[in-house]
């Protein structure tokens, strides 16, 4: 069963959408080799000084391993202390591949 991890954190009110996108693009290459990561979507809500990511992992072990204490510290130092929520993903509708995955 796939796992979805929703990560949110507060961002400085002076960070514009353009700066945030640059920061996201700067870090995006590290996710290409993340064990078990199927997809990551960066998210933002600048009007509420909030940003983060939605991660899809192949299993809970890989998700938990990625979000270890070192990763949490890295996010905290870069932005602020993150809030993480882990969800089981029993069914996915993928319109790009025209599949329903369960």
Short mmCIF file of N, CA, C and O in Angstrom, two decimals:
data_model
loop_
_atom_site.label_atom_id
_atom_site.label_comp_id
_atom_site.label_asym_id
_atom_site.label_seq_id
_atom_site.Cartn_x
_atom_site.Cartn_y
_atom_site.Cartn_z
N UNK A 1 0.84 -1.18 0.00
CA UNK A 1 0.00 0.00 0.00
C UNK A 1 0.89 1.25 0.00
O UNK A 1 1.85 1.33 0.76
N UNK A 2 0.57 2.20 -0.85
CA UNK A 2 1.34 3.43 -0.91
C UNK A 2 1.02 4.30 0.31
O UNK A 2 -0.02 4.16 0.93
N UNK A 3 1.95 5.21 0.60
CA UNK A 3 1.83 6.11 1.74
C UNK A 3 1.94 7.54 1.25
O UNK A 3 2.83 7.88 0.45
N UNK A 4 1.03 8.39 1.71
CA UNK A 4 1.08 9.82 1.41
C UNK A 4 1.53 10.54 2.67
O UNK A 4 0.99 10.29 3.76
N UNK A 5 2.52 11.41 2.53
CA UNK A 5 2.98 12.23 3.65
C UNK A 5 2.74 13.68 3.26
O UNK A 5 3.21 14.14 2.22
N UNK A 6 1.98 14.37 4.11
CA UNK A 6 1.72 15.79 3.89
C UNK A 6 2.56 16.56 4.91
O UNK A 6 2.41 16.36 6.12
N UNK A 7 3.43 17.40 4.39
CA UNK A 7 4.34 18.18 5.22
C UNK A 7 4.01 19.66 5.02
O UNK A 7 3.96 20.13 3.89
N UNK A 8 3.78 20.37 6.12
CA UNK A 8 3.57 21.81 6.04
C UNK A 8 4.46 22.51 7.06
O UNK A 8 4.81 21.93 8.09
N UNK A 9 4.82 23.73 6.72
CA UNK A 9 5.63 24.54 7.63
C UNK A 9 5.37 26.01 7.34
O UNK A 9 4.96 26.39 6.24
N UNK A 10 5.60 26.84 8.35
CA UNK A 10 5.45 28.28 8.21
C UNK A 10 6.65 28.83 7.44
O UNK A 10 7.77 28.33 7.59
N UNK A 11 6.39 29.83 6.61
CA UNK A 11 7.47 30.51 5.90
C UNK A 11 7.43 31.99 6.29
O UNK A 11 6.40 32.52 6.70
N UNK A 12 8.57 32.63 6.16
CA UNK A 12 8.70 34.05 6.46
C UNK A 12 7.77 34.85 5.55
O UNK A 12 7.67 34.56 4.35
N UNK A 13 7.13 35.84 6.08
CA UNK A 13 6.19 36.65 5.30
C UNK A 13 6.87 37.41 4.16
O UNK A 13 6.21 37.86 3.23
N UNK A 14 8.19 37.55 4.23
CA UNK A 14 8.92 38.25 3.18
C UNK A 14 9.28 37.35 2.00
O UNK A 14 9.80 37.82 0.99
N UNK A 15 9.01 36.05 2.11
CA UNK A 15 9.30 35.14 1.01
C UNK A 15 8.18 35.23 -0.01
O UNK A 15 7.03 34.89 0.28
N UNK A 16 8.52 35.69 -1.19
CA UNK A 16 7.53 35.81 -2.26
C UNK A 16 7.33 34.44 -2.93
O UNK A 16 8.13 33.53 -2.74
N UNK A 17 6.30 34.35 -3.76
CA UNK A 17 6.07 33.10 -4.50
C UNK A 17 7.26 32.79 -5.41
O UNK A 17 7.64 31.63 -5.55
N UNK A 18 7.85 33.82 -6.00
CA UNK A 18 9.00 33.62 -6.90
C UNK A 18 10.20 33.08 -6.13
O UNK A 18 10.88 32.16 -6.59
N UNK A 19 10.46 33.64 -4.96
CA UNK A 19 11.59 33.16 -4.14
C UNK A 19 11.33 31.74 -3.68
O UNK A 19 12.22 30.89 -3.70
N UNK A 20 10.10 31.46 -3.27
CA UNK A 20 9.75 30.12 -2.81
C UNK A 20 9.93 29.10 -3.94
O UNK A 20 10.50 28.03 -3.73
N UNK A 21 9.50 29.46 -5.14
CA UNK A 21 9.68 28.55 -6.28
C UNK A 21 11.16 28.30 -6.54
O UNK A 21 11.56 27.16 -6.80
N UNK A 22 11.99 29.32 -6.44
CA UNK A 22 13.45 29.15 -6.60
C UNK A 22 13.99 28.19 -5.55
O UNK A 22 14.81 27.33 -5.87
N UNK A 23 13.55 28.36 -4.31
CA UNK A 23 14.01 27.48 -3.24
C UNK A 23 13.58 26.03 -3.50
O UNK A 23 14.34 25.10 -3.27
N UNK A 24 12.35 25.86 -3.99
CA UNK A 24 11.86 24.52 -4.31
C UNK A 24 12.66 23.91 -5.45
O UNK A 24 13.04 22.74 -5.40
N UNK A 25 12.90 24.68 -6.49
CA UNK A 25 13.68 24.17 -7.63
C UNK A 25 15.11 23.83 -7.21
O UNK A 25 15.68 22.85 -7.71
N UNK A 26 15.65 24.58 -6.29
CA UNK A 26 17.01 24.33 -5.79
C UNK A 26 17.11 22.96 -5.12
O UNK A 26 18.11 22.25 -5.28
N UNK A 27 16.07 22.57 -4.38
CA UNK A 27 16.13 21.29 -3.65
C UNK A 27 15.55 20.12 -4.43
O UNK A 27 15.78 18.97 -4.05
N UNK A 28 14.83 20.38 -5.49
CA UNK A 28 14.13 19.28 -6.19
C UNK A 28 15.03 18.14 -6.66
O UNK A 28 14.59 16.99 -6.61
N UNK A 29 16.27 18.38 -7.08
CA UNK A 29 17.10 17.24 -7.53
C UNK A 29 17.35 16.17 -6.46
O UNK A 29 17.51 15.00 -6.80
N UNK A 30 17.34 16.54 -5.20
CA UNK A 30 17.63 15.53 -4.16
C UNK A 30 16.54 14.46 -4.09
O UNK A 30 16.79 13.36 -3.61
N UNK A 31 15.35 14.78 -4.58
CA UNK A 31 14.25 13.82 -4.50
C UNK A 31 14.26 12.81 -5.63
O UNK A 31 13.51 11.83 -5.58
N UNK A 32 15.09 13.01 -6.63
CA UNK A 32 15.15 12.07 -7.75
C UNK A 32 15.70 10.71 -7.32
O UNK A 32 15.39 9.70 -7.94
N UNK A 33 16.50 10.69 -6.26
CA UNK A 33 17.11 9.44 -5.80
C UNK A 33 16.62 9.01 -4.42
O UNK A 33 17.26 8.20 -3.76
N UNK A 34 15.51 9.55 -3.97
CA UNK A 34 14.98 9.20 -2.65
C UNK A 34 14.39 7.79 -2.70
O UNK A 34 13.46 7.54 -3.48
N UNK A 35 14.91 6.88 -1.88
CA UNK A 35 14.41 5.50 -1.89
C UNK A 35 12.90 5.42 -1.62
O UNK A 35 12.40 5.95 -0.63
N UNK A 36 12.19 4.79 -2.54
CA UNK A 36 10.77 4.55 -2.38
C UNK A 36 9.86 5.72 -2.72
O UNK A 36 8.64 5.57 -2.70
N UNK A 37 10.42 6.88 -3.04
CA UNK A 37 9.58 8.03 -3.37
C UNK A 37 9.06 7.90 -4.79
O UNK A 37 9.82 7.77 -5.74
N UNK A 38 7.74 7.94 -4.93
CA UNK A 38 7.10 7.83 -6.24
C UNK A 38 6.91 9.22 -6.84
O UNK A 38 7.15 9.45 -8.02
N UNK A 39 6.49 10.16 -6.00
CA UNK A 39 6.22 11.52 -6.48
C UNK A 39 6.27 12.48 -5.31
O UNK A 39 5.91 12.13 -4.19
N UNK A 40 6.71 13.70 -5.60
CA UNK A 40 6.63 14.78 -4.62
C UNK A 40 6.02 15.98 -5.30
O UNK A 40 6.42 16.35 -6.41
N UNK A 41 5.05 16.59 -4.65
CA UNK A 41 4.47 17.84 -5.10
C UNK A 41 4.78 18.90 -4.06
O UNK A 41 4.48 18.70 -2.87
N UNK A 42 5.37 20.00 -4.49
CA UNK A 42 5.59 21.13 -3.60
C UNK A 42 4.28 21.90 -3.51
O UNK A 42 3.57 22.03 -4.51
N UNK A 43 3.96 22.41 -2.33
CA UNK A 43 2.73 23.17 -2.14
C UNK A 43 3.04 24.49 -1.45
O UNK A 43 4.02 24.61 -0.72
N UNK A 44 2.17 25.49 -1.70
CA UNK A 44 2.35 26.76 -1.01
C UNK A 44 1.03 27.48 -0.86
O UNK A 44 0.11 27.30 -1.66
N UNK A 45 0.96 28.27 0.17
CA UNK A 45 -0.16 29.14 0.44
C UNK A 45 0.42 30.43 1.02
O UNK A 45 0.37 30.67 2.24
N UNK A 46 1.03 31.24 0.15
CA UNK A 46 1.73 32.44 0.62
C UNK A 46 0.87 33.39 1.43
O UNK A 46 1.37 34.05 2.34
N UNK A 47 -0.42 33.47 1.14
CA UNK A 47 -1.29 34.38 1.87
C UNK A 47 -1.39 34.02 3.36
O UNK A 47 -1.70 34.86 4.19
N UNK A 48 -1.09 32.76 3.69
CA UNK A 48 -1.09 32.31 5.08
C UNK A 48 0.31 31.94 5.57
O UNK A 48 0.44 31.26 6.60
N UNK A 49 1.35 32.34 4.80
CA UNK A 49 2.74 32.05 5.16
C UNK A 49 2.96 30.56 5.42
O UNK A 49 3.58 30.16 6.39
N UNK A 50 2.44 29.74 4.49
CA UNK A 50 2.51 28.30 4.64
C UNK A 50 3.05 27.67 3.35
O UNK A 50 2.73 28.12 2.26
N UNK A 51 3.86 26.65 3.50
CA UNK A 51 4.38 25.90 2.36
C UNK A 51 4.64 24.47 2.81
O UNK A 51 4.45 24.13 3.97
N UNK A 52 5.08 23.64 1.86
CA UNK A 52 5.38 22.26 2.21
C UNK A 52 5.44 21.36 1.02
O UNK A 52 5.76 21.79 -0.10
N UNK A 53 5.10 20.10 1.24
CA UNK A 53 5.14 19.12 0.18
C UNK A 53 4.18 17.97 0.44
O UNK A 53 3.82 17.70 1.59
N UNK A 54 3.77 17.34 -0.64
CA UNK A 54 2.96 16.12 -0.56
C UNK A 54 3.78 15.03 -1.23
O UNK A 54 4.12 15.14 -2.41
N UNK A 55 4.11 14.01 -0.47
CA UNK A 55 4.99 12.93 -0.92
C UNK A 55 4.19 11.65 -1.06
O UNK A 55 3.37 11.33 -0.20
N UNK A 56 4.48 10.89 -2.08
CA UNK A 56 3.90 9.57 -2.25
C UNK A 56 5.04 8.56 -2.21
O UNK A 56 5.94 8.59 -3.07
N UNK A 57 5.03 7.69 -1.20
CA UNK A 57 6.05 6.66 -1.03
C UNK A 57 5.46 5.28 -1.31
O UNK A 57 4.25 5.07 -1.16
N UNK A 58 6.33 4.35 -1.62
CA UNK A 58 5.90 2.98 -1.90
C UNK A 58 5.50 2.22 -0.65
O UNK A 58 4.71 1.28 -0.71
N UNK A 59 6.02 2.62 0.52
CA UNK A 59 5.65 1.95 1.77
C UNK A 59 6.00 2.83 2.97
O UNK A 59 6.73 3.82 2.84
N UNK A 60 5.47 2.48 4.13
CA UNK A 60 5.66 3.27 5.34
C UNK A 60 7.12 3.27 5.80
O UNK A 60 7.62 4.28 6.29
N UNK A 61 7.81 2.15 5.64
CA UNK A 61 9.21 2.09 6.08
C UNK A 61 10.05 3.13 5.35
O UNK A 61 10.85 3.83 5.99
N UNK A 62 9.90 3.26 4.04
CA UNK A 62 10.67 4.25 3.29
C UNK A 62 10.26 5.68 3.67
O UNK A 62 11.11 6.57 3.75
N UNK A 63 8.97 5.89 3.89
CA UNK A 63 8.50 7.22 4.29
C UNK A 63 9.09 7.62 5.63
O UNK A 63 9.61 8.73 5.79
N UNK A 64 9.02 6.73 6.60
CA UNK A 64 9.55 7.03 7.94
C UNK A 64 11.07 7.19 7.91
O UNK A 64 11.62 8.04 8.61
N UNK A 65 11.73 6.36 7.10
CA UNK A 65 13.19 6.45 7.01
C UNK A 65 13.61 7.80 6.43
O UNK A 65 14.59 8.40 6.87
N UNK A 66 12.87 8.30 5.43
CA UNK A 66 13.21 9.58 4.81
C UNK A 66 13.04 10.74 5.80
O UNK A 66 13.87 11.62 5.91
N UNK A 67 11.95 10.69 6.56
CA UNK A 67 11.66 11.77 7.50
C UNK A 67 12.22 11.45 8.88
O UNK A 67 11.52 11.45 9.88
N UNK A 68 13.53 11.23 8.90
CA UNK A 68 14.22 10.97 10.16
C UNK A 68 14.52 12.31 10.87
O UNK A 68 14.17 13.39 10.37
N UNK A 69 15.16 12.24 12.00
CA UNK A 69 15.46 13.44 12.79
C UNK A 69 16.32 14.43 12.01
O UNK A 69 16.11 15.65 12.07
N UNK A 70 17.27 13.92 11.25
CA UNK A 70 18.14 14.78 10.45
C UNK A 70 17.34 15.56 9.39
O UNK A 70 17.57 16.74 9.17
N UNK A 71 16.39 14.90 8.74
CA UNK A 71 15.56 15.56 7.72
C UNK A 71 14.67 16.63 8.36
O UNK A 71 14.52 17.72 7.83
N UNK A 72 14.10 16.30 9.52
CA UNK A 72 13.25 17.27 10.23
C UNK A 72 14.08 18.49 10.62
O UNK A 72 13.63 19.64 10.47
N UNK A 73 15.30 18.28 11.11
CA UNK A 73 16.19 19.39 11.46
C UNK A 73 16.52 20.23 10.24
O UNK A 73 16.57 21.46 10.31
N UNK A 74 16.75 19.58 9.10
CA UNK A 74 17.08 20.30 7.86
C UNK A 74 15.92 21.21 7.45
O UNK A 74 16.13 22.37 7.12
N UNK A 75 14.70 20.69 7.47
CA UNK A 75 13.52 21.49 7.12
C UNK A 75 13.36 22.65 8.12
O UNK A 75 13.10 23.79 7.73
N UNK A 76 13.53 22.34 9.40
CA UNK A 76 13.39 23.36 10.45
C UNK A 76 14.39 24.48 10.24
O UNK A 76 14.03 25.66 10.34
N UNK A 77 15.64 24.13 9.95
CA UNK A 77 16.67 25.15 9.74
C UNK A 77 16.44 25.95 8.46
O UNK A 77 16.77 27.13 8.40
N UNK A 78 15.88 25.33 7.45
CA UNK A 78 15.65 26.01 6.17
C UNK A 78 14.40 26.90 6.19
O UNK A 78 14.39 27.97 5.61
N UNK A 79 13.36 26.44 6.88
CA UNK A 79 12.09 27.17 6.92
C UNK A 79 11.61 27.36 8.36
O UNK A 79 11.68 28.42 8.91
N UNK A 80 11.05 26.29 8.92
CA UNK A 80 10.57 26.27 10.31
C UNK A 80 10.21 24.82 10.64
O UNK A 80 10.25 23.96 9.77
N UNK A 81 9.85 24.58 11.89
CA UNK A 81 9.51 23.21 12.32
C UNK A 81 8.30 22.70 11.51
O UNK A 81 7.26 23.33 11.49
N UNK A 82 8.46 21.57 10.83
CA UNK A 82 7.37 21.06 10.00
C UNK A 82 6.33 20.26 10.78
O UNK A 82 6.62 19.69 11.83
N UNK A 83 5.14 20.23 10.22
CA UNK A 83 4.08 19.35 10.69
C UNK A 83 3.96 18.23 9.66
O UNK A 83 3.81 18.52 8.47
N UNK A 84 4.07 16.98 10.09
CA UNK A 84 3.99 15.84 9.19
C UNK A 84 2.77 15.00 9.51
O UNK A 84 2.49 14.73 10.69
N UNK A 85 2.07 14.58 8.47
CA UNK A 85 0.95 13.65 8.62
C UNK A 85 1.14 12.52 7.62
O UNK A 85 1.40 12.76 6.44
N UNK A 86 1.03 11.29 8.11
CA UNK A 86 1.20 10.09 7.28
C UNK A 86 -0.17 9.46 7.05
O UNK A 86 -0.95 9.28 7.99
N UNK A 87 -0.45 9.12 5.79
CA UNK A 87 -1.74 8.52 5.43
C UNK A 87 -1.51 7.28 4.56
O UNK A 87 -0.61 7.28 3.71
N UNK A 88 -2.33 6.26 4.76
CA UNK A 88 -2.33 5.13 3.83
C UNK A 88 -3.08 5.57 2.58
O UNK A 88 -4.03 6.34 2.64
N UNK A 89 -2.62 5.09 1.42
CA UNK A 89 -3.21 5.47 0.13
C UNK A 89 -3.69 4.20 -0.57
O UNK A 89 -3.00 3.64 -1.41
N UNK A 90 -4.90 3.71 -0.23
CA UNK A 90 -5.37 2.43 -0.75
C UNK A 90 -5.77 2.45 -2.23
O UNK A 90 -5.70 1.42 -2.88
N UNK A 91 -6.17 3.61 -2.76
CA UNK A 91 -6.59 3.69 -4.16
C UNK A 91 -6.10 5.01 -4.75
O UNK A 91 -6.24 6.06 -4.12
N UNK A 92 -5.56 4.94 -5.96
CA UNK A 92 -5.12 6.14 -6.68
C UNK A 92 -5.75 6.14 -8.07
O UNK A 92 -5.74 5.12 -8.75
N UNK A 93 -6.29 7.27 -8.46
CA UNK A 93 -6.77 7.46 -9.82
C UNK A 93 -5.70 8.25 -10.55
O UNK A 93 -5.38 9.37 -10.17
N UNK A 94 -5.10 7.66 -11.58
CA UNK A 94 -4.04 8.30 -12.36
C UNK A 94 -4.56 8.56 -13.77
O UNK A 94 -4.62 7.66 -14.61
N UNK A 95 -4.95 9.80 -14.00
CA UNK A 95 -5.50 10.14 -15.31
C UNK A 95 -4.43 10.23 -16.40
O UNK A 95 -4.75 10.10 -17.58
N UNK A 96 -3.17 10.44 -16.01
CA UNK A 96 -2.09 10.46 -17.01
C UNK A 96 -1.90 9.10 -17.66
O UNK A 96 -1.68 8.99 -18.86
N UNK A 97 -1.96 8.06 -16.84
CA UNK A 97 -1.79 6.71 -17.38
C UNK A 97 -3.13 6.00 -17.59
O UNK A 97 -3.15 4.84 -17.97
N UNK A 98 -4.22 6.69 -17.28
CA UNK A 98 -5.56 6.13 -17.42
C UNK A 98 -5.70 4.84 -16.60
O UNK A 98 -6.21 3.83 -17.07
N UNK A 99 -5.22 4.91 -15.33
CA UNK A 99 -5.25 3.73 -14.45
C UNK A 99 -5.93 4.06 -13.12
O UNK A 99 -5.87 5.20 -12.66
N UNK A 100 -6.50 3.06 -12.54
CA UNK A 100 -6.92 3.09 -11.14
C UNK A 100 -6.04 2.06 -10.46
O UNK A 100 -6.05 0.88 -10.81
N UNK A 101 -5.24 2.52 -9.49
CA UNK A 101 -4.23 1.69 -8.84
C UNK A 101 -4.69 1.41 -7.42
O UNK A 101 -5.04 2.32 -6.68
N UNK A 102 -4.67 0.12 -7.05
CA UNK A 102 -5.04 -0.23 -5.68
C UNK A 102 -4.10 -1.31 -5.16
O UNK A 102 -3.37 -1.91 -5.87
#
